[in-house]
CSV table of C-alpha atoms in Angstrom, one decimal:
chain,number,residue,atom,x,y,z
A,18,MET,CA,161.1,92.1,72.3
A,19,GLY,CA,163.6,91.6,75.1
A,20,ALA,CA,167.2,90.9,74.3
A,21,ARG,CA,167.0,87.4,75.9
A,22,GLU,CA,163.8,86.2,74.1
A,23,LEU,CA,163.8,83.4,71.6
A,24,THR,CA,161.1,81.8,69.5
A,25,LEU,CA,161.4,78.2,68.6
A,26,ILE,CA,159.5,76.6,65.7
A,27,GLY,CA,158.8,72.9,66.4
A,28,ALA,CA,158.2,71.2,69.7
A,29,GLY,CA,159.4,67.7,68.7
A,30,LEU,CA,162.3,66.0,70.2
A,31,ALA,CA,165.0,68.6,69.3
A,32,GLY,CA,162.8,71.6,69.9
A,33,SER,CA,161.7,70.4,73.3
A,34,LEU,CA,165.2,69.6,74.4
A,35,LEU,CA,166.6,72.9,73.2
A,36,ALA,CA,163.8,74.7,75.1
A,37,VAL,CA,164.9,73.0,78.3
A,38,LEU,CA,168.6,73.9,77.8
A,39,LEU,CA,168.0,77.5,76.8
A,40,SER,CA,165.4,78.1,79.6
A,41,GLN,CA,167.9,76.7,82.1
A,42,ARG,CA,170.3,79.4,80.9
A,43,GLY,CA,167.9,82.2,81.5
A,44,TRP,CA,166.4,82.7,78.1
A,45,LYS,CA,162.7,83.4,77.7
A,46,VAL,CA,161.7,80.7,75.3
A,47,THR,CA,158.4,80.5,73.4
A,48,VAL,CA,157.7,77.4,71.3
A,49,TYR,CA,155.2,77.0,68.5
A,50,GLU,CA,154.1,73.5,67.3
A,51,ARG,CA,151.8,72.7,64.4
A,52,ARG,CA,150.4,69.5,66.0
A,53,GLY,CA,148.2,69.2,69.0
A,54,ASP,CA,149.5,68.5,72.5
A,55,PRO,CA,150.3,64.8,72.6
A,56,ARG,CA,149.5,64.7,76.3
A,57,ILE,CA,145.9,65.6,75.5
A,58,LYS,CA,145.2,64.4,72.0
A,59,GLY,CA,147.4,61.4,71.6
A,60,TYR,CA,150.6,61.3,69.5
A,61,GLU,CA,150.3,62.2,65.9
A,62,SER,CA,153.2,61.1,63.8
A,63,GLY,CA,154.0,59.4,60.6
A,64,ARG,CA,157.5,58.7,61.9
A,65,SER,CA,158.9,55.6,63.5
A,66,ILE,CA,157.5,55.1,67.0
A,67,ASN,CA,160.9,54.1,68.4
A,68,LEU,CA,164.4,55.3,68.1
A,69,ALA,CA,168.0,54.2,69.0
A,70,LEU,CA,169.4,56.3,71.8
A,71,ALA,CA,173.2,56.3,72.1
A,72,GLU,CA,175.9,58.1,74.1
A,73,ARG,CA,175.6,61.5,72.2
A,74,GLY,CA,171.9,61.6,72.9
A,75,ARG,CA,172.3,60.5,76.5
A,76,HIS,CA,174.9,63.2,77.1
A,77,ALA,CA,172.4,65.8,76.0
A,78,LEU,CA,169.7,64.3,78.1
A,79,ARG,CA,172.0,64.4,81.1
A,80,ALA,CA,172.7,68.1,80.4
A,81,ALA,CA,169.0,68.8,80.5
A,82,GLY,CA,168.5,66.7,83.7
A,83,VAL,CA,166.1,64.2,82.1
A,84,GLU,CA,168.2,61.2,81.4
A,85,ASP,CA,166.9,59.1,84.3
A,86,ALA,CA,163.3,59.7,83.4
A,87,VAL,CA,164.0,58.6,79.8
A,88,MET,CA,166.1,55.6,80.6
A,89,ARG,CA,163.4,54.1,82.8
A,90,GLN,CA,161.4,53.4,79.7
A,91,ALA,CA,164.3,52.4,77.4
A,92,VAL,CA,165.0,48.9,76.2
A,93,MET,CA,168.6,47.8,75.9
A,94,MET,CA,169.8,46.5,72.5
A,95,ARG,CA,173.1,44.5,72.8
A,96,GLY,CA,173.6,44.1,69.1
A,97,ARG,CA,172.2,43.1,65.7
A,98,MET,CA,170.3,39.8,65.7
A,99,ILE,CA,170.8,38.6,62.1
A,100,HIS,CA,168.0,36.4,60.7
A,101,GLY,CA,169.3,34.2,57.9
A,102,LEU,CA,167.1,33.1,55.0
A,103,ASP,CA,167.1,29.6,56.5
A,104,GLY,CA,165.9,31.0,59.9
A,105,ALA,CA,169.3,30.7,61.6
A,106,LEU,CA,170.1,33.4,64.2
A,107,GLN,CA,173.4,35.2,64.9
A,108,LEU,CA,173.9,37.9,67.4
A,109,GLN,CA,176.6,40.5,66.4
A,110,ARG,CA,177.4,42.6,69.5
A,111,TYR,CA,177.7,46.3,69.0
A,112,GLY,CA,180.4,46.6,71.7
A,113,ARG,CA,182.6,44.5,74.0
A,114,ASP,CA,180.1,44.0,76.7
A,115,ASP,CA,176.8,45.3,78.2
A,116,SER,CA,178.5,48.7,78.9
A,117,GLU,CA,178.5,49.3,75.1
A,118,VAL,CA,174.9,49.0,74.0
A,119,ILE,CA,172.2,51.2,72.4
A,120,TRP,CA,168.7,51.8,73.7
A,121,SER,CA,165.4,51.7,72.0
A,122,VAL,CA,163.2,54.6,73.1
A,123,HIS,CA,159.6,55.3,72.3
A,124,ARG,CA,159.3,58.6,70.3
A,125,ALA,CA,156.0,59.7,71.9
A,126,ASP,CA,157.1,58.9,75.5
A,127,LEU,CA,160.4,60.7,74.9
A,128,ASN,CA,158.7,63.8,73.4
A,129,ILE,CA,156.3,64.0,76.3
A,130,THR,CA,159.1,63.8,78.9
A,131,LEU,CA,160.9,66.6,77.1
A,132,LEU,CA,157.8,68.8,76.7
A,133,GLU,CA,157.1,68.5,80.4
A,134,ALA,CA,160.8,69.3,81.3
A,135,ALA,CA,160.7,72.3,79.0
A,136,GLU,CA,157.6,73.7,80.7
A,137,ARG,CA,159.1,73.1,84.2
A,138,ALA,CA,162.2,75.0,83.1
A,139,GLY,CA,160.0,78.0,82.1
A,140,ALA,CA,159.4,77.6,78.4
A,141,THR,CA,155.9,78.5,77.0
A,142,ILE,CA,154.6,76.0,74.4
A,143,HIS,CA,151.7,76.8,72.0
A,144,PHE,CA,150.2,73.9,70.1
A,145,HIS,CA,148.2,74.0,66.8
A,146,ARG,CA,150.4,76.8,65.5
A,147,ARG,CA,151.8,76.0,62.0
A,148,LEU,CA,154.3,78.5,60.7
A,149,HIS,CA,152.9,80.1,57.5
A,150,THR,CA,155.0,83.1,56.5
A,151,VAL,CA,157.9,85.1,58.0
A,152,ASP,CA,158.9,88.7,57.4
A,153,PHE,CA,162.5,88.6,58.6
A,154,ASP,CA,163.1,92.3,58.1
A,155,ALA,CA,160.0,93.4,60.1
A,156,GLY,CA,160.3,90.7,62.7
A,157,TYR,CA,156.8,89.4,62.2
A,158,ALA,CA,155.6,85.9,61.5
A,159,ARG,CA,152.2,84.4,60.8
A,160,LEU,CA,151.1,81.1,62.2
A,161,ILE,CA,147.9,79.2,61.3
A,162,ASP,CA,145.7,77.0,63.5
A,163,ASP,CA,144.7,74.2,61.1
A,164,ARG,CA,141.6,73.4,63.1
A,165,ASP,CA,139.8,76.6,62.0
A,166,ASP,CA,142.3,78.2,59.6
A,167,GLN,CA,142.6,81.2,61.9
A,168,PRO,CA,145.9,83.2,61.6
A,169,HIS,CA,148.0,84.2,64.6
A,170,ASP,CA,150.6,86.9,64.1
A,171,ILE,CA,153.6,87.2,66.4
A,172,ARG,CA,156.6,89.4,66.8
A,173,PHE,CA,160.0,87.8,67.1
A,174,ALA,CA,163.6,88.8,67.6
A,175,THR,CA,165.1,85.5,66.7
A,176,LEU,CA,163.7,82.3,65.3
A,177,ILE,CA,165.2,78.8,65.8
A,178,GLY,CA,164.0,76.1,63.4
A,179,SER,CA,163.6,72.7,65.1
A,180,ASP,CA,160.7,71.7,62.9
A,181,GLY,CA,162.2,68.6,61.2
A,182,ALA,CA,163.0,67.6,57.7
A,183,GLY,CA,159.9,69.3,56.2
A,184,SER,CA,160.8,72.6,58.1
A,185,ALA,CA,158.5,75.5,57.4
A,186,LEU,CA,161.1,77.9,58.8
A,187,ARG,CA,163.8,76.5,56.4
A,188,ALA,CA,161.4,77.1,53.5
A,189,GLU,CA,161.0,80.8,54.5
A,190,MET,CA,164.8,81.2,55.0
A,191,VAL,CA,165.4,79.6,51.6
A,192,ARG,CA,162.8,82.0,50.1
A,193,LYS,CA,164.6,84.9,51.7
A,194,ALA,CA,168.2,84.1,51.0
A,195,GLY,CA,168.7,80.9,48.9
A,196,PHE,CA,170.8,78.6,51.1
A,197,GLY,CA,171.5,76.2,48.2
A,198,GLU,CA,168.9,73.7,49.5
A,199,ARG,CA,169.0,70.2,47.8
A,200,THR,CA,167.6,66.8,48.8
A,201,GLU,CA,169.0,63.6,47.5
A,202,PHE,CA,166.4,60.8,47.7
A,203,LEU,CA,167.4,57.1,47.9
A,204,ASP,CA,165.9,54.8,45.3
A,205,HIS,CA,164.5,52.9,48.3
A,206,SER,CA,161.5,53.6,50.5
A,207,TYR,CA,160.1,51.9,53.6
A,208,LYS,CA,156.9,50.8,55.3
A,209,GLU,CA,156.3,50.2,59.0
A,210,LEU,CA,154.6,47.1,60.5
A,211,THR,CA,154.1,45.8,64.0
A,212,ILE,CA,154.9,42.7,66.0
A,213,PRO,CA,152.4,42.7,68.9
A,214,PRO,CA,153.2,41.2,72.4
A,215,GLY,CA,152.7,37.6,73.1
A,216,ALA,CA,149.7,36.2,75.0
A,217,ASP,CA,151.5,36.9,78.3
A,218,GLY,CA,152.3,40.5,77.3
A,219,GLY,CA,155.9,39.8,76.8
A,220,PHE,CA,158.2,40.0,73.8
A,221,ARG,CA,157.8,37.3,71.1
A,222,ILE,CA,161.5,37.4,69.9
A,223,GLU,CA,164.7,38.4,71.7
A,224,ALA,CA,164.0,41.8,73.3
A,225,ASN,CA,167.6,43.1,73.7
A,226,ALA,CA,168.6,43.3,70.1
A,227,LEU,CA,167.9,45.1,66.9
A,228,HIS,CA,166.7,42.4,64.5
A,229,ILE,CA,167.8,42.5,60.9
A,230,TRP,CA,166.7,40.3,58.0
A,231,PRO,CA,169.4,41.2,55.4
A,232,ARG,CA,168.5,40.2,51.8
A,233,GLY,CA,171.0,41.9,49.6
A,234,ARG,CA,169.3,45.0,48.0
A,235,TYR,CA,166.5,45.0,50.6
A,236,MET,CA,166.0,44.2,54.2
A,237,CYS,CA,163.6,44.1,57.2
A,238,ILE,CA,164.4,45.4,60.7
A,239,ALA,CA,162.6,45.3,64.0
A,240,LEU,CA,163.2,47.4,67.2
A,241,PRO,CA,161.7,46.7,70.6
A,242,ASN,CA,159.3,48.9,72.5
A,243,ASP,CA,159.0,48.8,76.2
A,244,GLU,CA,155.4,47.6,76.1
A,245,GLY,CA,156.4,44.3,74.5
A,246,THR,CA,155.9,45.2,70.8
A,247,PHE,CA,158.4,45.6,68.0
A,248,THR,CA,158.3,48.2,65.3
A,249,VAL,CA,159.1,46.4,62.0
A,250,THR,CA,160.4,48.4,59.0
A,251,LEU,CA,160.7,46.9,55.5
A,252,PHE,CA,163.0,48.7,53.1
A,253,LEU,CA,162.6,47.9,49.4
A,254,PRO,CA,163.8,49.5,46.2
A,255,ASN,CA,161.2,51.7,44.5
A,256,GLN,CA,161.9,49.9,41.2
A,257,ALA,CA,163.7,46.6,40.8
A,258,ALA,CA,167.1,46.6,39.0
A,259,PRO,CA,166.6,45.3,35.4
A,260,GLY,CA,166.8,41.5,35.4
A,261,SER,CA,167.3,41.2,39.2
A,262,GLY,CA,163.9,39.8,40.1
A,263,ASP,CA,164.1,41.8,43.4
A,264,PRO,CA,160.9,42.8,45.1
A,265,CYS,CA,160.1,46.5,45.0
A,266,PHE,CA,157.3,48.9,45.8
A,267,ALA,CA,156.2,48.8,42.2
A,268,SER,CA,155.7,45.1,42.3
A,269,VAL,CA,154.6,44.5,45.9
A,270,ARG,CA,151.4,46.5,46.2
A,271,SER,CA,148.6,44.3,47.7
A,272,GLY,CA,148.4,42.4,50.9
A,273,ALA,CA,148.5,39.1,49.0
A,274,GLU,CA,151.8,40.2,47.3
A,275,VAL,CA,153.5,41.2,50.6
A,276,ARG,CA,152.4,37.9,52.2
A,277,ALA,CA,154.0,36.1,49.3
A,278,LEU,CA,157.2,38.1,49.8
A,279,PHE,CA,157.3,37.3,53.5
A,280,GLU,CA,156.7,33.6,52.9
A,281,ARG,CA,159.7,33.6,50.5
A,282,ASP,CA,162.2,35.9,52.2
A,283,PHE,CA,161.1,36.6,55.8
A,284,ALA,CA,159.4,33.3,56.7
A,285,ASP,CA,160.3,33.4,60.4
A,286,ALA,CA,158.9,36.9,60.8
A,287,LEU,CA,155.6,36.2,59.0
A,288,PRO,CA,153.8,34.5,62.0
A,289,LEU,CA,154.8,37.4,64.2
A,290,ILE,CA,152.9,40.1,62.2
A,291,PRO,CA,149.2,39.2,62.3
A,292,ASP,CA,148.1,42.5,60.6
A,293,LEU,CA,150.6,42.3,57.8
A,294,GLU,CA,148.2,42.7,54.9
A,295,ARG,CA,146.1,45.4,56.5
A,296,ASP,CA,149.1,47.5,57.6
A,297,TRP,CA,150.7,47.2,54.2
A,298,GLU,CA,147.7,48.4,52.4
A,299,GLN,CA,146.9,51.2,54.8
A,300,HIS,CA,150.4,52.6,55.4
A,301,PRO,CA,151.9,54.7,52.6
A,302,PRO,CA,155.6,54.2,51.8
A,303,GLY,CA,158.0,56.6,53.5
A,304,LEU,CA,160.6,58.4,51.6
A,305,LEU,CA,164.3,58.3,52.5
A,306,GLY,CA,166.5,61.3,51.7
A,307,THR,CA,169.5,63.4,52.7
A,308,LEU,CA,169.1,67.2,53.0
A,309,TYR,CA,172.0,69.5,52.2
A,310,LEU,CA,172.2,73.3,52.8
A,311,ASP,CA,175.0,75.7,52.1
A,312,ARG,CA,174.4,77.4,55.4
A,313,TRP,CA,172.1,77.1,58.4
A,314,HIS,CA,171.6,80.6,59.7
A,315,LEU,CA,170.4,84.1,58.6
A,316,ASP,CA,172.7,86.4,60.6
A,317,GLY,CA,171.3,86.6,64.1
A,318,ARG,CA,167.7,86.4,63.0
A,319,ALA,CA,167.2,82.7,62.4
A,320,VAL,CA,169.1,79.4,62.7
A,321,LEU,CA,168.3,75.7,61.9
A,322,LEU,CA,169.3,72.6,63.6
A,323,GLY,CA,168.6,68.8,63.6
A,324,ASP,CA,166.7,67.4,60.7
A,325,ALA,CA,165.6,71.0,59.7
A,326,ALA,CA,169.3,71.6,58.8
A,327,HIS,CA,170.7,68.2,57.8
A,328,ALA,CA,168.1,65.4,57.6
A,329,MET,CA,169.6,62.0,57.0
A,330,VAL,CA,168.6,58.4,56.2
A,331,PRO,CA,168.0,56.4,59.4
A,332,PHE,CA,170.5,53.6,58.9
A,333,HIS,CA,173.0,54.6,61.6
A,334,GLY,CA,170.4,55.4,64.2
A,335,GLN,CA,172.0,58.8,64.7
A,336,GLY,CA,169.4,61.3,63.5
A,337,MET,CA,168.1,62.0,67.0
A,338,ASN,CA,171.5,61.7,68.6
A,339,CYS,CA,173.0,64.2,66.2
A,340,ALA,CA,170.1,66.6,66.7
A,341,PHE,CA,170.5,66.4,70.5
A,342,GLU,CA,174.2,67.0,70.1
A,343,ASP,CA,173.2,70.1,68.0
A,344,CYS,CA,171.1,71.4,70.8
A,345,VAL,CA,174.0,71.2,73.3
A,346,ALA,CA,176.4,72.8,70.8
A,347,LEU,CA,174.0,75.6,70.0
A,348,ALA,CA,173.4,76.4,73.7
A,349,ASP,CA,177.1,76.3,74.3
A,350,ALA,CA,177.8,78.7,71.4
A,351,MET,CA,175.1,81.1,72.7
A,352,ASP,CA,176.9,81.0,76.1
A,353,ALA,CA,180.3,81.7,74.5
A,354,HIS,CA,179.3,84.6,72.3
A,355,VAL,CA,177.7,88.0,73.1
A,356,GLY,CA,175.9,88.3,69.8
A,357,LEU,CA,173.6,85.7,68.3
A,358,LYS,CA,175.0,86.3,64.8
A,359,ASP,CA,178.5,85.2,66.0
A,360,ALA,CA,177.0,82.4,68.1
A,361,PHE,CA,175.0,81.0,65.1
A,362,ALA,CA,178.1,81.2,62.9
A,363,ALA,CA,180.2,79.4,65.4
A,364,PHE,CA,177.6,76.7,65.9
A,365,GLU,CA,177.4,76.2,62.1
A,366,ALA,CA,181.2,76.1,61.7
A,367,ARG,CA,181.5,73.5,64.4
A,368,ARG,CA,178.5,71.2,63.5
A,369,LYS,CA,178.2,71.4,59.7
A,370,PRO,CA,181.3,69.2,58.9
A,371,ASN,CA,180.1,66.7,61.5
A,372,ALA,CA,176.6,66.6,60.1
A,373,ALA,CA,178.0,66.0,56.6
A,374,ALA,CA,180.1,63.1,58.0
A,375,ILE,CA,177.2,61.3,59.7
A,376,GLN,CA,175.0,61.8,56.7
A,377,ALA,CA,177.7,60.0,54.6
A,378,MET,CA,178.1,57.2,57.2
A,379,ALA,CA,174.3,56.7,57.4
A,380,LEU,CA,174.1,56.1,53.7
A,381,GLU,CA,177.0,53.7,53.8
A,382,ASN,CA,175.5,51.8,56.8
A,383,TYR,CA,172.5,50.9,54.7
A,384,ILE,CA,174.6,48.9,52.4
A,385,GLU,CA,176.3,47.2,55.3
A,386,MET,CA,173.0,46.3,57.0
A,387,ARG,CA,171.2,44.9,54.0
A,388,ASP,CA,174.1,43.3,52.2
A,389,ARG,CA,177.2,42.7,54.3
A,390,VAL,CA,176.3,41.7,57.8
A,391,ASP,CA,176.2,38.0,56.8
A,392,ASP,CA,179.1,38.2,54.4
A,393,PRO,CA,182.2,36.0,55.3
A,394,ASP,CA,184.7,38.7,54.4
A,395,PHE,CA,182.8,41.2,56.5
A,396,LEU,CA,182.7,38.9,59.5
A,397,LEU,CA,186.4,38.2,59.2
A,398,GLN,CA,187.1,41.9,59.2
A,399,ARG,CA,184.9,42.3,62.3
A,400,GLU,CA,187.0,39.6,64.0
A,401,LEU,CA,190.2,41.3,63.1
A,402,GLU,CA,188.8,44.7,64.2
A,403,ARG,CA,188.0,43.3,67.7
A,404,ALA,CA,191.5,41.8,67.9
A,405,LEU,CA,193.2,45.1,67.0
A,406,GLN,CA,191.0,47.0,69.4
A,407,HIS,CA,192.1,44.6,72.2
A,408,ARG,CA,195.8,45.0,71.2
A,409,HIS,CA,195.7,48.8,70.6
A,410,PRO,CA,192.7,50.1,72.6
A,411,ASP,CA,193.7,53.8,72.4
A,412,ARG,CA,194.4,53.8,68.7
A,413,PHE,CA,192.3,51.2,66.8
A,414,VAL,CA,188.8,52.1,67.9
A,415,PRO,CA,186.0,50.4,65.9
A,416,HIS,CA,183.9,52.7,63.7
A,417,TYR,CA,180.7,51.8,65.6
A,418,THR,CA,182.3,52.5,69.0
A,419,MET,CA,183.4,56.0,67.9
A,420,VAL,CA,180.0,56.9,66.5
A,421,THR,CA,177.8,55.3,69.1
A,422,PHE,CA,179.5,54.8,72.4
A,423,MET,CA,181.8,57.9,72.3
A,424,ARG,CA,181.4,61.5,71.4
A,425,THR,CA,184.3,61.6,69.0
A,426,PRO,CA,183.4,64.3,66.4
A,427,TYR,CA,181.6,62.6,63.5
A,428,ALA,CA,184.1,64.0,61.0
A,429,VAL,CA,187.0,62.5,63.0
A,430,ALA,CA,185.2,59.2,63.3
A,431,LEU,CA,184.7,59.1,59.5
A,432,GLU,CA,188.4,59.9,58.7
A,433,ARG,CA,189.7,57.3,61.2
A,434,SER,CA,187.1,54.7,60.0
A,435,GLU,CA,188.3,55.0,56.4
A,436,ILE,CA,191.9,54.4,57.5
A,437,GLN,CA,190.9,51.4,59.6
A,438,ARG,CA,188.8,49.9,56.9
A,439,ALA,CA,191.7,50.0,54.5
A,440,ILE,CA,193.9,48.2,57.1
A,441,LEU,CA,191.3,45.5,57.7
A,442,VAL,CA,190.6,44.9,54.0
A,443,ALA,CA,194.3,44.7,53.2
A,444,ALA,CA,195.1,42.4,56.1
A,445,THR,CA,192.2,39.9,55.4
A,446,ARG,CA,192.4,39.8,51.6
A,447,GLY,CA,192.3,36.2,50.4
A,448,ARG,CA,192.1,34.8,53.9
A,449,ARG,CA,189.5,32.6,55.6
A,450,ASP,CA,190.8,33.1,59.1
A,451,LEU,CA,193.4,35.1,61.1
A,452,GLU,CA,195.9,32.2,61.4
A,453,GLY,CA,199.4,33.3,60.5
A,454,LEU,CA,198.8,37.1,60.5
A,455,ASP,CA,201.9,39.2,60.9
A,456,TRP,CA,200.8,41.0,64.1
A,457,GLU,CA,204.0,43.0,64.5
A,458,ALA,CA,203.7,44.4,61.0
A,459,LEU,CA,200.0,45.3,61.7
A,460,ALA,CA,201.1,47.0,64.9
A,461,ARG,CA,203.5,49.2,63.0
A,462,THR,CA,200.8,50.1,60.5
A,463,VAL,CA,198.4,51.0,63.3
A,464,HIS,CA,200.9,53.2,65.1
A,465,GLU,CA,202.0,54.9,61.9
A,466,GLN,CA,198.5,55.6,60.6
A,467,LEU,CA,196.4,56.1,63.7
A,468,PRO,CA,197.3,58.5,66.5
A,469,VAL,CA,196.0,58.0,70.0
A,470,LEU,CA,192.3,58.9,70.1
A,471,GLU,CA,191.3,61.0,73.0
A,472,GLY,CA,188.9,59.2,75.3
A,473,ALA,CA,189.7,55.8,74.0
A,474,GLY,CA,191.2,52.9,75.9
């Protein structure tokens, strides 16, 4: 094996992007993917068909030279469209204006764009190759073609695991060296449904928003696709809390039961989902969990990134963006260090605290989305947050802005967000509005507790 050869496991979003970045840097990259080529066979995935693309992800796409191709198929989302139980609508903007938005992108289209870019950059991609076993000491791996169960043995110098939350490479690394793997599952799961286009082929509800039906301990969301559809995701507890009467996957099993749930709690969404009963009965619930590892690399022989290293729940829309940021960070670390062992260690040291921070923020955001977005105290805090941002733009930067519209390290965003939340809660406690606030005292607090944030203003 040559000194500049790498073997990637997984040709999904992160694997394809990383193959572009490393091939551009002169590495000879070979990628193995267990699924078939989506350009030939059609996209196989149990995962959400659209994702929220934010600045971190766009920065990585720019580095790979594919941002323009991706953005041509993206749908802008200005904010959260809150659907009240009475059918009332309220748009809560993500940012100050249309320069601060997120974008709904189709997973399959994005994957194909990145695969084609990887091949143009010089990467070789083999489909129908599922990683089976790895002998790290000998530098051999066995892959299986699930179409005929035939084995394919390869030699490798270095393996990079971009094969998602169920990573086969991670399993082999754990078998070799432990790694302290643990997954904490939520007591909630999800099912995906679809809102088809209208008779004219257009969107049937507001296209430029992420729709949320918050209902306390459960919720429904919908993201737009560029062909006029919406992907709808219903999140429910697996079991209802004793005495709560909440719907849950244990009590909502049949098509008739889910129709009754929608009639009661999501009445304005019900007419939009003609295949509700069929999709409910045919689609199994998806699990929601957070993956933790003590380390991500095995000296210079193997390293993990993206969901393979730090899978998270989807409630901040940052899983893909974080994985793309990993790709850039890993490529940069490999540029900066002569040996891969040092490069992988530097990559892990830089990214692991940030991954832990966004994992925590994603868990917290679930509670906000399902239970707080229509809460008067929360809305007043949002109003004060915007006012303080206007008065102190280089210091008081909203949590969502740092995470989504900037590339502030996640760990820094989490630390500052906790300080800012405490300021907002204290200043609004017992209030119905901002009338009579001591703005001078608030300014002193902001300056004392929040240093100037690089890139803000």
